[in-house]
mmCIF file of C-alpha atoms in Angstrom:
data_model
loop_
_atom_site.group_PDB
_atom_site.id
_atom_site.type_symbol
_atom_site.label_atom_id
_atom_site.label_comp_id
_atom_site.label_asym_id
_atom_site.label_seq_id
_atom_site.Cartn_x
_atom_site.Cartn_y
_atom_site.Cartn_z
ATOM 1 C CA MET A 59 -22.554 -22.979 6.406
ATOM 2 C CA SER A 60 -20.904 -20.649 9.028
ATOM 3 C CA ALA A 61 -17.477 -19.170 8.439
ATOM 4 C CA ALA A 62 -16.228 -21.355 11.189
ATOM 5 C CA SER A 63 -17.164 -24.529 9.223
ATOM 6 C CA ARG A 64 -15.496 -23.513 5.955
ATOM 7 C CA VAL A 65 -12.627 -25.630 4.703
ATOM 8 C CA ILE A 66 -9.171 -24.123 3.980
ATOM 9 C CA ASN A 67 -8.991 -23.951 0.221
ATOM 10 C CA PHE A 68 -5.483 -24.342 -1.143
ATOM 11 C CA GLY A 69 -6.752 -24.763 -4.714
ATOM 12 C CA ALA A 70 -5.094 -23.143 -7.626
ATOM 13 C CA GLY A 71 -8.173 -21.344 -8.868
ATOM 14 C CA PRO A 72 -10.819 -20.294 -8.598
ATOM 15 C CA SER A 73 -9.193 -19.730 -5.247
ATOM 16 C CA ALA A 74 -9.988 -18.687 -1.672
ATOM 17 C CA LEU A 75 -11.380 -15.228 -1.016
ATOM 18 C CA PRO A 76 -11.300 -13.517 2.443
ATOM 19 C CA ASP A 77 -14.257 -14.401 4.574
ATOM 20 C CA SER A 78 -14.876 -10.817 5.608
ATOM 21 C CA VAL A 79 -15.085 -9.911 1.754
ATOM 22 C CA LEU A 80 -17.593 -12.666 1.099
ATOM 23 C CA GLN A 81 -19.740 -11.397 3.974
ATOM 24 C CA GLU A 82 -19.664 -7.841 2.884
ATOM 25 C CA ALA A 83 -20.443 -9.057 -0.658
ATOM 26 C CA THR A 84 -23.735 -10.638 0.439
ATOM 27 C CA LYS A 85 -24.918 -7.204 1.347
ATOM 28 C CA GLY A 86 -24.244 -5.830 -2.134
ATOM 29 C CA LEU A 87 -26.102 -8.815 -3.667
ATOM 30 C CA LEU A 88 -29.235 -7.315 -2.094
ATOM 31 C CA ASN A 89 -28.576 -3.636 -2.146
ATOM 32 C CA PHE A 90 -25.621 -2.111 -3.941
ATOM 33 C CA GLU A 91 -24.571 1.334 -2.836
ATOM 34 C CA ASN A 92 -27.939 2.125 -1.365
ATOM 35 C CA THR A 93 -29.581 1.836 -4.723
ATOM 36 C CA GLY A 94 -32.101 -0.820 -3.627
ATOM 37 C CA ILE A 95 -30.884 -2.952 -6.505
ATOM 38 C CA GLY A 96 -28.470 -5.819 -6.119
ATOM 39 C CA ILE A 97 -25.110 -5.712 -7.763
ATOM 40 C CA ALA A 98 -26.008 -8.673 -9.924
ATOM 41 C CA GLU A 99 -28.953 -6.833 -11.289
ATOM 42 C CA ILE A 100 -27.820 -3.209 -11.645
ATOM 43 C CA SER A 101 -27.076 -1.589 -15.042
ATOM 44 C CA HIS A 102 -23.358 -1.650 -15.895
ATOM 45 C CA ARG A 103 -23.741 1.920 -17.231
ATOM 46 C CA SER A 104 -25.484 3.230 -14.109
ATOM 47 C CA PRO A 105 -23.694 6.241 -12.339
ATOM 48 C CA GLU A 106 -23.374 4.040 -9.198
ATOM 49 C CA PHE A 107 -21.596 1.196 -10.958
ATOM 50 C CA THR A 108 -19.411 3.424 -13.282
ATOM 51 C CA SER A 109 -18.219 5.347 -10.179
ATOM 52 C CA TYR A 110 -17.460 2.123 -8.441
ATOM 53 C CA LEU A 111 -15.504 0.877 -11.406
ATOM 54 C CA ALA A 112 -13.461 4.042 -11.453
ATOM 55 C CA GLY A 113 -12.708 3.447 -7.777
ATOM 56 C CA VAL A 114 -11.470 -0.080 -8.440
ATOM 57 C CA GLU A 115 -9.232 1.304 -11.222
ATOM 58 C CA ALA A 116 -7.819 3.907 -8.709
ATOM 59 C CA LEU A 117 -7.062 1.196 -6.094
ATOM 60 C CA ILE A 118 -5.045 -0.812 -8.692
ATOM 61 C CA ARG A 119 -3.304 2.302 -9.842
ATOM 62 C CA GLN A 120 -2.267 3.448 -6.442
ATOM 63 C CA GLN A 121 -1.288 -0.070 -5.056
ATOM 64 C CA LEU A 122 0.810 -1.022 -8.078
ATOM 65 C CA GLY A 123 2.080 2.533 -8.918
ATOM 66 C CA VAL A 124 0.713 2.429 -12.489
ATOM 67 C CA PRO A 125 1.900 5.492 -14.305
ATOM 68 C CA SER A 126 -0.242 7.808 -16.461
ATOM 69 C CA THR A 127 1.386 6.288 -19.512
ATOM 70 C CA HIS A 128 -0.846 3.212 -18.990
ATOM 71 C CA SER A 129 -4.533 2.616 -18.991
ATOM 72 C CA ILE A 130 -6.519 -0.004 -16.954
ATOM 73 C CA PHE A 131 -9.268 -2.002 -18.394
ATOM 74 C CA PHE A 132 -11.689 -4.616 -17.196
ATOM 75 C CA THR A 133 -12.896 -7.450 -19.526
ATOM 76 C CA GLN A 134 -13.815 -11.085 -19.805
ATOM 77 C CA GLY A 135 -11.910 -14.069 -21.458
ATOM 78 C CA GLY A 136 -9.253 -14.671 -18.842
ATOM 79 C CA GLY A 137 -5.557 -15.261 -19.700
ATOM 80 C CA THR A 138 -6.486 -17.559 -22.459
ATOM 81 C CA GLY A 139 -8.504 -14.824 -24.195
ATOM 82 C CA GLN A 140 -5.466 -12.485 -23.823
ATOM 83 C CA PHE A 141 -3.178 -15.128 -25.618
ATOM 84 C CA SER A 142 -5.231 -14.073 -28.682
ATOM 85 C CA ALA A 143 -5.885 -10.433 -27.835
ATOM 86 C CA VAL A 144 -2.230 -9.399 -27.340
ATOM 87 C CA VAL A 145 -1.147 -11.042 -30.597
ATOM 88 C CA LEU A 146 -3.847 -9.309 -32.607
ATOM 89 C CA ASN A 147 -3.594 -5.839 -31.023
ATOM 90 C CA LEU A 148 0.240 -5.752 -31.001
ATOM 91 C CA LEU A 149 0.434 -6.976 -34.614
ATOM 92 C CA ALA A 150 -1.894 -4.199 -35.519
ATOM 93 C CA ARG A 151 0.401 -1.710 -33.750
ATOM 94 C CA HIS A 152 3.397 -3.146 -35.575
ATOM 95 C CA ARG A 153 1.587 -2.803 -38.862
ATOM 96 C CA LEU A 154 0.919 0.836 -38.245
ATOM 97 C CA LEU A 155 4.504 1.462 -37.147
ATOM 98 C CA TYR A 156 6.107 -0.568 -39.996
ATOM 99 C CA PRO A 157 3.596 -0.645 -42.825
ATOM 100 C CA ASP A 158 6.073 -1.727 -45.456
ATOM 101 C CA LEU A 159 7.274 -4.903 -43.700
ATOM 102 C CA ARG A 160 6.209 -8.201 -45.191
ATOM 103 C CA ASP A 161 4.121 -10.561 -43.028
ATOM 104 C CA GLU A 162 6.935 -12.996 -42.518
ATOM 105 C CA GLU A 163 9.046 -10.207 -41.194
ATOM 106 C CA ARG A 164 6.730 -9.498 -38.246
ATOM 107 C CA GLY A 165 8.059 -11.549 -35.409
ATOM 108 C CA LEU A 166 6.475 -12.705 -32.037
ATOM 109 C CA ASP A 167 8.824 -13.667 -29.233
ATOM 110 C CA TYR A 168 7.813 -16.157 -26.476
ATOM 111 C CA VAL A 169 9.690 -17.032 -23.304
ATOM 112 C CA LEU A 170 8.739 -20.629 -22.380
ATOM 113 C CA THR A 171 8.818 -21.614 -18.666
ATOM 114 C CA GLY A 172 5.778 -23.743 -18.270
ATOM 115 C CA SER A 173 2.306 -24.901 -19.549
ATOM 116 C CA TRP A 174 0.742 -21.420 -19.745
ATOM 117 C CA SER A 175 3.567 -19.896 -21.682
ATOM 118 C CA LYS A 176 3.510 -22.909 -23.924
ATOM 119 C CA ALA A 177 -0.193 -22.451 -24.607
ATOM 120 C CA ALA A 178 0.277 -18.788 -25.355
ATOM 121 C CA HIS A 179 3.109 -19.828 -27.762
ATOM 122 C CA THR A 180 0.648 -22.248 -29.510
ATOM 123 C CA GLU A 181 -1.763 -19.392 -30.057
ATOM 124 C CA GLY A 182 0.901 -17.239 -31.335
ATOM 125 C CA LEU A 183 1.637 -19.819 -33.944
ATOM 126 C CA ARG A 184 -2.069 -19.969 -34.878
ATOM 127 C CA LEU A 185 -2.551 -16.158 -35.210
ATOM 128 C CA GLY A 186 0.978 -14.811 -35.895
ATOM 129 C CA GLY A 187 1.383 -15.319 -39.540
ATOM 130 C CA GLY A 188 5.074 -14.454 -39.462
ATOM 131 C CA GLN A 189 8.097 -15.548 -37.445
ATOM 132 C CA VAL A 190 7.306 -16.992 -34.069
ATOM 133 C CA ASN A 191 10.470 -17.085 -32.056
ATOM 134 C CA ILE A 192 11.220 -19.003 -28.841
ATOM 135 C CA VAL A 193 13.393 -16.686 -26.891
ATOM 136 C CA VAL A 194 14.307 -19.420 -24.449
ATOM 137 C CA ASP A 195 12.898 -22.873 -23.531
ATOM 138 C CA GLY A 196 13.187 -23.753 -19.865
ATOM 139 C CA ARG A 197 12.971 -27.468 -20.714
ATOM 140 C CA LEU A 198 16.403 -27.359 -22.218
ATOM 141 C CA HIS A 199 17.860 -26.181 -18.917
ATOM 142 C CA SER A 200 15.884 -28.643 -16.685
ATOM 143 C CA LYS A 201 17.256 -31.527 -14.617
ATOM 144 C CA ASP A 202 15.910 -34.078 -17.091
ATOM 145 C CA ALA A 203 16.153 -32.005 -20.249
ATOM 146 C CA LYS A 204 12.384 -32.190 -20.827
ATOM 147 C CA SER A 205 10.554 -30.615 -17.868
ATOM 148 C CA PHE A 206 9.710 -27.072 -16.907
ATOM 149 C CA ASP A 207 11.488 -26.669 -13.629
ATOM 150 C CA ASN A 208 13.484 -23.486 -13.834
ATOM 151 C CA ILE A 209 13.984 -19.905 -14.978
ATOM 152 C CA PRO A 210 16.723 -20.189 -17.538
ATOM 153 C CA PRO A 211 19.970 -18.205 -17.084
ATOM 154 C CA HIS A 212 20.040 -14.746 -18.758
ATOM 155 C CA ALA A 213 22.700 -15.809 -21.241
ATOM 156 C CA SER A 214 20.295 -18.159 -22.940
ATOM 157 C CA PHE A 215 17.667 -15.528 -23.791
ATOM 158 C CA LYS A 216 17.710 -14.601 -27.625
ATOM 159 C CA PHE A 217 15.308 -11.822 -28.423
ATOM 160 C CA SER A 218 14.418 -10.734 -31.912
ATOM 161 C CA PRO A 219 15.682 -7.246 -32.971
ATOM 162 C CA ASN A 220 12.199 -5.819 -33.765
ATOM 163 C CA PRO A 221 9.439 -8.126 -32.646
ATOM 164 C CA ALA A 222 5.655 -7.147 -32.570
ATOM 165 C CA LEU A 223 5.403 -8.901 -29.167
ATOM 166 C CA ILE A 224 7.561 -10.290 -26.357
ATOM 167 C CA TYR A 225 5.626 -12.564 -24.092
ATOM 168 C CA TYR A 226 6.453 -14.158 -20.677
ATOM 169 C CA CYS A 227 4.304 -15.683 -17.913
ATOM 170 C CA GLU A 228 5.573 -14.347 -14.585
ATOM 171 C CA ASN A 229 4.208 -17.328 -12.539
ATOM 172 C CA GLU A 230 3.511 -20.781 -13.963
ATOM 173 C CA THR A 231 0.870 -22.345 -11.749
ATOM 174 C CA VAL A 232 1.143 -25.909 -13.085
ATOM 175 C CA HIS A 233 4.863 -26.389 -12.756
ATOM 176 C CA GLY A 234 5.467 -23.985 -9.816
ATOM 177 C CA VAL A 235 8.071 -21.838 -11.598
ATOM 178 C CA GLN A 236 8.245 -18.045 -11.067
ATOM 179 C CA PHE A 237 10.495 -15.223 -11.933
ATOM 180 C CA ASN A 238 12.348 -13.394 -9.219
ATOM 181 C CA HIS A 239 10.790 -9.944 -8.612
ATOM 182 C CA ALA A 240 13.984 -8.033 -7.810
ATOM 183 C CA PRO A 241 13.602 -4.544 -8.951
ATOM 184 C CA GLU A 242 16.394 -4.770 -11.510
ATOM 185 C CA SER A 243 17.824 -7.589 -13.682
ATOM 186 C CA ILE A 244 21.379 -6.488 -13.231
ATOM 187 C CA ASP A 245 23.128 -5.440 -10.031
ATOM 188 C CA SER A 246 25.182 -2.385 -9.202
ATOM 189 C CA GLU A 247 28.317 -4.232 -10.528
ATOM 190 C CA GLY A 248 26.667 -4.907 -13.876
ATOM 191 C CA LYS A 249 26.115 -8.701 -13.169
ATOM 192 C CA SER A 250 22.940 -10.493 -14.079
ATOM 193 C CA VAL A 251 20.384 -11.079 -11.271
ATOM 194 C CA GLU A 252 19.571 -14.654 -12.332
ATOM 195 C CA GLY A 253 15.930 -15.758 -12.036
ATOM 196 C CA THR A 254 14.658 -12.268 -12.896
ATOM 197 C CA PHE A 255 13.243 -11.311 -16.282
ATOM 198 C CA PRO A 256 16.281 -9.998 -18.276
ATOM 199 C CA PHE A 257 14.957 -6.463 -18.917
ATOM 200 C CA HIS A 258 18.504 -5.317 -19.875
ATOM 201 C CA LEU A 259 18.552 -7.659 -22.762
ATOM 202 C CA LEU A 260 15.342 -6.288 -24.476
ATOM 203 C CA PRO A 261 15.711 -4.708 -27.898
ATOM 204 C CA GLN A 262 17.018 -1.132 -27.427
ATOM 205 C CA GLY A 263 15.876 2.093 -29.134
ATOM 206 C CA GLN A 264 12.170 1.319 -29.106
ATOM 207 C CA LEU A 265 9.233 0.955 -26.677
ATOM 208 C CA ALA A 266 9.475 -2.728 -26.168
ATOM 209 C CA PRO A 267 6.293 -4.659 -26.790
ATOM 210 C CA LEU A 268 6.713 -6.548 -23.573
ATOM 211 C CA VAL A 269 3.656 -8.617 -22.412
ATOM 212 C CA GLY A 270 3.573 -9.954 -18.819
ATOM 213 C CA ASP A 271 0.984 -12.596 -17.973
ATOM 214 C CA TYR A 272 0.553 -11.979 -14.176
ATOM 215 C CA SER A 273 -2.722 -14.012 -13.786
ATOM 216 C CA SER A 274 -1.607 -15.993 -10.769
ATOM 217 C CA SER A 275 0.538 -13.399 -8.978
ATOM 218 C CA PHE A 276 -1.297 -10.167 -9.556
ATOM 219 C CA MET A 277 -1.447 -7.994 -6.441
ATOM 220 C CA SER A 278 0.626 -10.601 -4.444
ATOM 221 C CA ARG A 279 3.861 -8.509 -4.637
ATOM 222 C CA PRO A 280 5.247 -5.485 -6.586
ATOM 223 C CA ILE A 281 5.673 -5.824 -10.398
ATOM 224 C CA PRO A 282 9.241 -5.075 -11.467
ATOM 225 C CA ARG A 283 9.676 -2.416 -14.176
ATOM 226 C CA LEU A 284 5.904 -2.147 -14.686
ATOM 227 C CA ALA A 285 6.324 0.967 -16.762
ATOM 228 C CA ASP A 286 8.418 -0.897 -19.245
ATOM 229 C CA HIS A 287 5.654 -3.236 -20.002
ATOM 230 C CA ALA A 288 3.391 -2.772 -23.165
ATOM 231 C CA VAL A 289 0.709 -5.022 -21.586
ATOM 232 C CA ILE A 290 0.169 -6.664 -18.193
ATOM 233 C CA TYR A 291 -2.927 -8.789 -17.759
ATOM 234 C CA ALA A 292 -4.370 -11.018 -15.035
ATOM 235 C CA GLY A 293 -7.301 -13.215 -14.445
ATOM 236 C CA ALA A 294 -8.893 -12.150 -11.087
ATOM 237 C CA GLN A 295 -9.618 -15.590 -9.866
ATOM 238 C CA LYS A 296 -6.262 -16.328 -8.054
ATOM 239 C CA ASN A 297 -5.632 -13.304 -5.681
ATOM 240 C CA ILE A 298 -8.348 -10.608 -5.972
ATOM 241 C CA GLY A 299 -11.734 -11.947 -6.973
ATOM 242 C CA PRO A 300 -13.994 -14.604 -8.521
ATOM 243 C CA ALA A 301 -13.565 -16.135 -11.985
ATOM 244 C CA GLY A 302 -14.876 -14.146 -15.010
ATOM 245 C CA LEU A 303 -12.909 -10.959 -14.705
ATOM 246 C CA THR A 304 -9.724 -10.074 -16.478
ATOM 247 C CA ILE A 305 -7.717 -6.953 -15.644
ATOM 248 C CA LEU A 306 -5.453 -5.243 -18.294
ATOM 249 C CA ILE A 307 -2.809 -2.630 -17.795
ATOM 250 C CA VAL A 308 -2.072 -1.303 -21.295
ATOM 251 C CA ARG A 309 0.562 1.286 -22.346
ATOM 252 C CA ASN A 310 -1.300 3.940 -24.252
ATOM 253 C CA ASP A 311 0.816 3.603 -27.453
ATOM 254 C CA CYS A 312 -0.548 -0.026 -27.746
ATOM 255 C CA ILE A 313 -4.211 1.308 -27.931
ATOM 256 C CA VAL A 314 -4.225 1.638 -31.677
ATOM 257 C CA ASP A 315 -6.822 2.016 -34.518
ATOM 258 C CA VAL A 316 -7.127 -1.611 -35.409
ATOM 259 C CA ASP A 317 -9.467 -0.860 -38.343
ATOM 260 C CA ALA A 318 -6.771 1.396 -39.848
ATOM 261 C CA ALA A 319 -4.188 -1.354 -39.353
ATOM 262 C CA ALA A 320 -6.540 -3.825 -41.058
ATOM 263 C CA LYS A 321 -6.730 -1.499 -44.150
ATOM 264 C CA LEU A 322 -3.030 -1.849 -44.316
ATOM 265 C CA GLY A 323 -3.191 -5.654 -44.282
ATOM 266 C CA ALA A 324 -3.392 -6.529 -40.592
ATOM 267 C CA GLN A 325 -5.779 -9.292 -39.496
ATOM 268 C CA PRO A 326 -9.170 -7.840 -38.528
ATOM 269 C CA ILE A 327 -9.755 -7.949 -34.742
ATOM 270 C CA PRO A 328 -13.073 -9.055 -33.119
ATOM 271 C CA ILE A 329 -14.458 -5.813 -31.621
ATOM 272 C CA THR A 330 -14.520 -6.942 -28.032
ATOM 273 C CA LEU A 331 -10.800 -8.040 -28.223
ATOM 274 C CA SER A 332 -9.709 -4.591 -29.413
ATOM 275 C CA TYR A 333 -7.911 -2.556 -26.772
ATOM 276 C CA LYS A 334 -9.291 0.648 -28.453
ATOM 277 C CA THR A 335 -12.827 -0.698 -27.938
ATOM 278 C CA LEU A 336 -12.075 -1.204 -24.211
ATOM 279 C CA ALA A 337 -10.566 2.377 -24.043
ATOM 280 C CA ASP A 338 -13.257 4.206 -25.961
ATOM 281 C CA GLY A 339 -16.000 2.294 -24.050
ATOM 282 C CA LYS A 340 -14.335 2.741 -20.597
ATOM 283 C CA SER A 341 -14.599 -0.951 -20.081
ATOM 284 C CA VAL A 342 -18.469 -0.908 -20.554
ATOM 285 C CA TYR A 343 -18.686 -1.162 -24.270
ATOM 286 C CA ASN A 344 -20.537 -4.375 -23.470
ATOM 287 C CA THR A 345 -21.550 -5.644 -20.122
ATOM 288 C CA PRO A 346 -18.459 -6.542 -18.135
ATOM 289 C CA PRO A 347 -18.414 -9.078 -15.315
ATOM 290 C CA VAL A 348 -20.247 -6.817 -12.841
ATOM 291 C CA LEU A 349 -20.397 -9.089 -9.814
ATOM 292 C CA ALA A 350 -16.622 -10.136 -10.130
ATOM 293 C CA ILE A 351 -15.706 -6.413 -10.434
ATOM 294 C CA TYR A 352 -17.626 -5.625 -7.329
ATOM 295 C CA ILE A 353 -16.025 -8.383 -5.236
ATOM 296 C CA SER A 354 -12.582 -7.532 -6.612
ATOM 297 C CA GLY A 355 -13.219 -3.989 -5.501
ATOM 298 C CA LEU A 356 -13.926 -5.142 -1.977
ATOM 299 C CA VAL A 357 -10.756 -7.230 -1.921
ATOM 300 C CA LEU A 358 -8.618 -4.325 -3.144
ATOM 301 C CA LYS A 359 -10.101 -1.996 -0.522
ATOM 302 C CA ARG A 360 -9.167 -4.463 2.088
ATOM 303 C CA ASN A 361 -5.717 -4.796 0.530
ATOM 304 C CA SER A 362 -5.215 -1.099 0.686
ATOM 305 C CA GLU A 363 -6.199 -1.079 4.373
ATOM 306 C CA LEU A 364 -3.628 -3.782 5.125
ATOM 307 C CA GLY A 365 -0.815 -2.118 3.344
ATOM 308 C CA GLY A 366 -1.114 -3.208 -0.372
ATOM 309 C CA VAL A 367 1.342 -5.250 -2.256
ATOM 310 C CA LYS A 368 4.131 -4.440 0.161
ATOM 311 C CA TYR A 369 2.164 -6.028 2.917
ATOM 312 C CA TYR A 370 1.465 -9.130 0.844
ATOM 313 C CA GLU A 371 5.027 -9.325 -0.288
ATOM 314 C CA ARG A 372 6.121 -9.756 3.347
ATOM 315 C CA VAL A 373 3.299 -12.144 4.233
ATOM 316 C CA ASN A 374 3.512 -14.283 1.111
ATOM 317 C CA LYS A 375 7.325 -14.619 1.437
ATOM 318 C CA LYS A 376 6.916 -15.921 4.996
ATOM 319 C CA LYS A 377 4.173 -18.397 3.897
ATOM 320 C CA ALA A 378 6.244 -19.796 1.029
ATOM 321 C CA GLU A 379 9.381 -20.171 3.285
ATOM 322 C CA LYS A 380 7.400 -22.153 5.914
ATOM 323 C CA VAL A 381 6.048 -24.481 3.289
ATOM 324 C CA TYR A 382 9.333 -24.921 1.426
ATOM 325 C CA GLU A 383 11.093 -25.651 4.700
ATOM 326 C CA VAL A 384 8.737 -28.533 5.521
ATOM 327 C CA VAL A 385 8.976 -29.878 1.990
ATOM 328 C CA ARG A 386 12.730 -29.809 2.294
ATOM 329 C CA GLU A 387 12.309 -31.912 5.540
ATOM 330 C CA GLY A 388 10.272 -34.366 3.606
ATOM 331 C CA GLU A 389 12.869 -34.561 0.903
ATOM 332 C CA GLU A 390 15.569 -35.325 3.396
ATOM 333 C CA LYS A 391 13.467 -38.091 4.823
ATOM 334 C CA GLY A 392 12.896 -39.642 1.356
ATOM 335 C CA VAL A 393 9.191 -39.053 1.555
ATOM 336 C CA PHE A 394 8.868 -36.046 -0.896
ATOM 337 C CA ARG A 395 10.519 -35.113 -4.126
ATOM 338 C CA GLY A 396 10.579 -31.438 -5.103
ATOM 339 C CA HIS A 397 10.218 -30.405 -8.649
ATOM 340 C CA VAL A 398 11.529 -26.878 -9.177
ATOM 341 C CA GLN A 399 15.266 -25.816 -9.134
ATOM 342 C CA GLU A 400 16.446 -23.565 -6.329
ATOM 343 C CA GLY A 401 16.010 -19.972 -7.358
ATOM 344 C CA SER A 402 12.960 -20.493 -9.564
ATOM 345 C CA ARG A 403 10.521 -21.643 -7.064
ATOM 346 C CA SER A 404 7.105 -19.984 -7.028
ATOM 347 C CA TRP A 405 5.684 -18.239 -3.975
ATOM 348 C CA MET A 406 2.202 -18.867 -5.137
ATOM 349 C CA ASN A 407 2.252 -22.577 -6.197
ATOM 350 C CA ILE A 408 4.449 -25.075 -4.439
ATOM 351 C CA VAL A 409 4.663 -28.403 -6.200
ATOM 352 C CA PHE A 410 6.114 -31.728 -5.068
ATOM 353 C CA VAL A 411 5.644 -35.527 -5.238
ATOM 354 C CA VAL A 412 4.745 -37.792 -2.371
ATOM 355 C CA LEU A 413 6.867 -40.976 -2.966
ATOM 356 C CA GLY A 414 5.599 -44.545 -2.427
ATOM 357 C CA ASP A 415 2.609 -46.510 -3.553
ATOM 358 C CA GLY A 416 -0.619 -45.015 -2.152
ATOM 359 C CA LYS A 417 1.229 -42.295 -0.166
ATOM 360 C CA GLU A 418 -0.129 -39.369 -2.190
ATOM 361 C CA LYS A 419 -3.721 -40.577 -1.713
ATOM 362 C CA ALA A 420 -3.007 -40.893 1.969
ATOM 363 C CA PHE A 421 -1.591 -37.373 2.200
ATOM 364 C CA LEU A 422 -4.564 -35.915 0.412
ATOM 365 C CA GLN A 423 -7.221 -37.906 2.450
ATOM 366 C CA GLY A 424 -5.348 -36.845 5.718
ATOM 367 C CA ALA A 425 -5.441 -33.168 4.660
ATOM 368 C CA GLU A 426 -9.154 -33.362 3.790
ATOM 369 C CA GLU A 427 -10.003 -34.913 7.193
ATOM 370 C CA LYS A 428 -8.386 -31.819 8.750
ATOM 371 C CA GLY A 429 -10.494 -29.478 6.559
ATOM 372 C CA MET A 430 -7.814 -28.669 3.928
ATOM 373 C CA THR A 431 -8.646 -29.026 0.326
ATOM 374 C CA GLY A 432 -7.389 -28.232 -3.269
ATOM 375 C CA LEU A 433 -3.976 -29.908 -2.830
ATOM 376 C CA LYS A 434 -3.940 -32.198 -5.660
ATOM 377 C CA GLY A 435 -1.628 -31.315 -8.486
ATOM 378 C CA HIS A 436 -2.605 -30.361 -11.948
ATOM 379 C CA ARG A 437 -3.982 -33.194 -13.938
ATOM 380 C CA SER A 438 -1.016 -32.794 -16.472
ATOM 381 C CA VAL A 439 1.659 -33.421 -13.963
ATOM 382 C CA GLY A 440 0.039 -34.990 -10.854
ATOM 383 C CA GLY A 441 1.640 -34.768 -7.542
ATOM 384 C CA ILE A 442 0.790 -32.239 -4.831
ATOM 385 C CA ARG A 443 0.249 -28.470 -5.358
ATOM 386 C CA ILE A 444 -0.080 -25.950 -2.612
ATOM 387 C CA SER A 445 -1.368 -22.617 -3.694
ATOM 388 C CA LEU A 446 -0.767 -19.837 -1.314
ATOM 389 C CA TYR A 447 -2.665 -16.898 -2.784
ATOM 390 C CA ASN A 448 -3.318 -13.723 -0.839
ATOM 391 C CA ALA A 449 -6.454 -14.873 0.960
ATOM 392 C CA ILE A 450 -4.615 -17.824 2.524
ATOM 393 C CA THR A 451 -3.469 -16.518 5.894
ATOM 394 C CA GLU A 452 -0.343 -17.324 7.771
ATOM 395 C CA GLU A 453 -2.489 -19.110 10.480
ATOM 396 C CA GLN A 454 -3.858 -21.390 7.774
ATOM 397 C CA THR A 455 -0.400 -21.964 6.334
ATOM 398 C CA ASP A 456 0.765 -22.948 9.821
ATOM 399 C CA LYS A 457 -2.063 -25.426 10.042
ATOM 400 C CA LEU A 458 -0.967 -27.067 6.765
ATOM 401 C CA VAL A 459 2.681 -27.122 7.781
ATOM 402 C CA ALA A 460 1.762 -28.772 11.073
ATOM 403 C CA TYR A 461 -0.230 -31.393 9.160
ATOM 404 C CA ILE A 462 2.615 -32.131 6.815
ATOM 405 C CA ARG A 463 5.067 -32.596 9.698
ATOM 406 C CA GLU A 464 2.581 -34.921 11.386
ATOM 407 C CA PHE A 465 2.328 -36.804 8.054
ATOM 408 C CA LEU A 466 6.127 -37.111 7.784
ATOM 409 C CA GLU A 467 6.426 -38.386 11.304
ATOM 410 C CA SER A 468 3.924 -41.134 10.520
ATOM 411 C CA GLN A 469 6.068 -42.480 7.635
#
């Protein structure tokens, strides 16, 4: 199949990758870095691959402005694996910091804004062993009092005074809810910037154990207050690579001796989930997802040439605005019904319902006839979901918008 015959993939993940990157990757499959060995065959401890891995780390550090206080790791397991790893590692840290606390006094804080933060909270309940606190539940602030359709107001956030972990999901792919990425959560007059994560409300006088799940927005725009996070993690399969790779940015004080913590009563941690294992082994303690790292490196190099996250911030904003505008037109005509409240809408995943019997099926069929796929909503909520990850171009977005207007005119 030629590049010209490829469909436009608006799927939520694994998602589209740039054609130029895929073409370059085929060369590496046969001969990586002039070794005469393909990237899928080469040793993960070879000097050629470890040098490449260091280069991928440098590209992330440079483009996101990751400070020296934080380390970058590459591993498997996706965001779901990190639901477990962050709990175990940060509970071990908490045990070392506060060895005399009882288990029931070691709290975990979760901000619930959609399906993925709800799943992370469920895992926290399984592994936490102490108090698992819901900081805020977006469903209580929704239009129907039961759906995830908003980022709750800052006044509703209630953090624990000394939790082991504070978790939030920056972008919820299923429900299309995303935090505002304004650089500060309060303005120059001291007023809350609603829709942002309320950094100003975090427990004071300590290095906050803040965990940001950035799986579906990583490298799509700058990360506010990155240095204030204990852990940021992301599955690669949305914006920068194929499935199988998870990228971690971990503050150095969170890389702790988990065996020493276990001797004090902490839950033992499987060796490949330990951040110290990743640090000591420089991400190659065991075989990492070599091919996924290679392709992600090609994407990151291309990103750098285009202008990095600032470039994508501009482009992704324009793409989202174009799609939301045509969805609004559909709402005014009574053909569409949007889901997310104003001010909480995702740039990455735009969700809505096509009203009327058989209309959703007709919408999806018409899009496929024009070479556009992956538009069906998540099985848990239905409807339509348009994912506008980095590899989706403005031109491709314009084609989708034109099709949607054509569909509206036919109704």
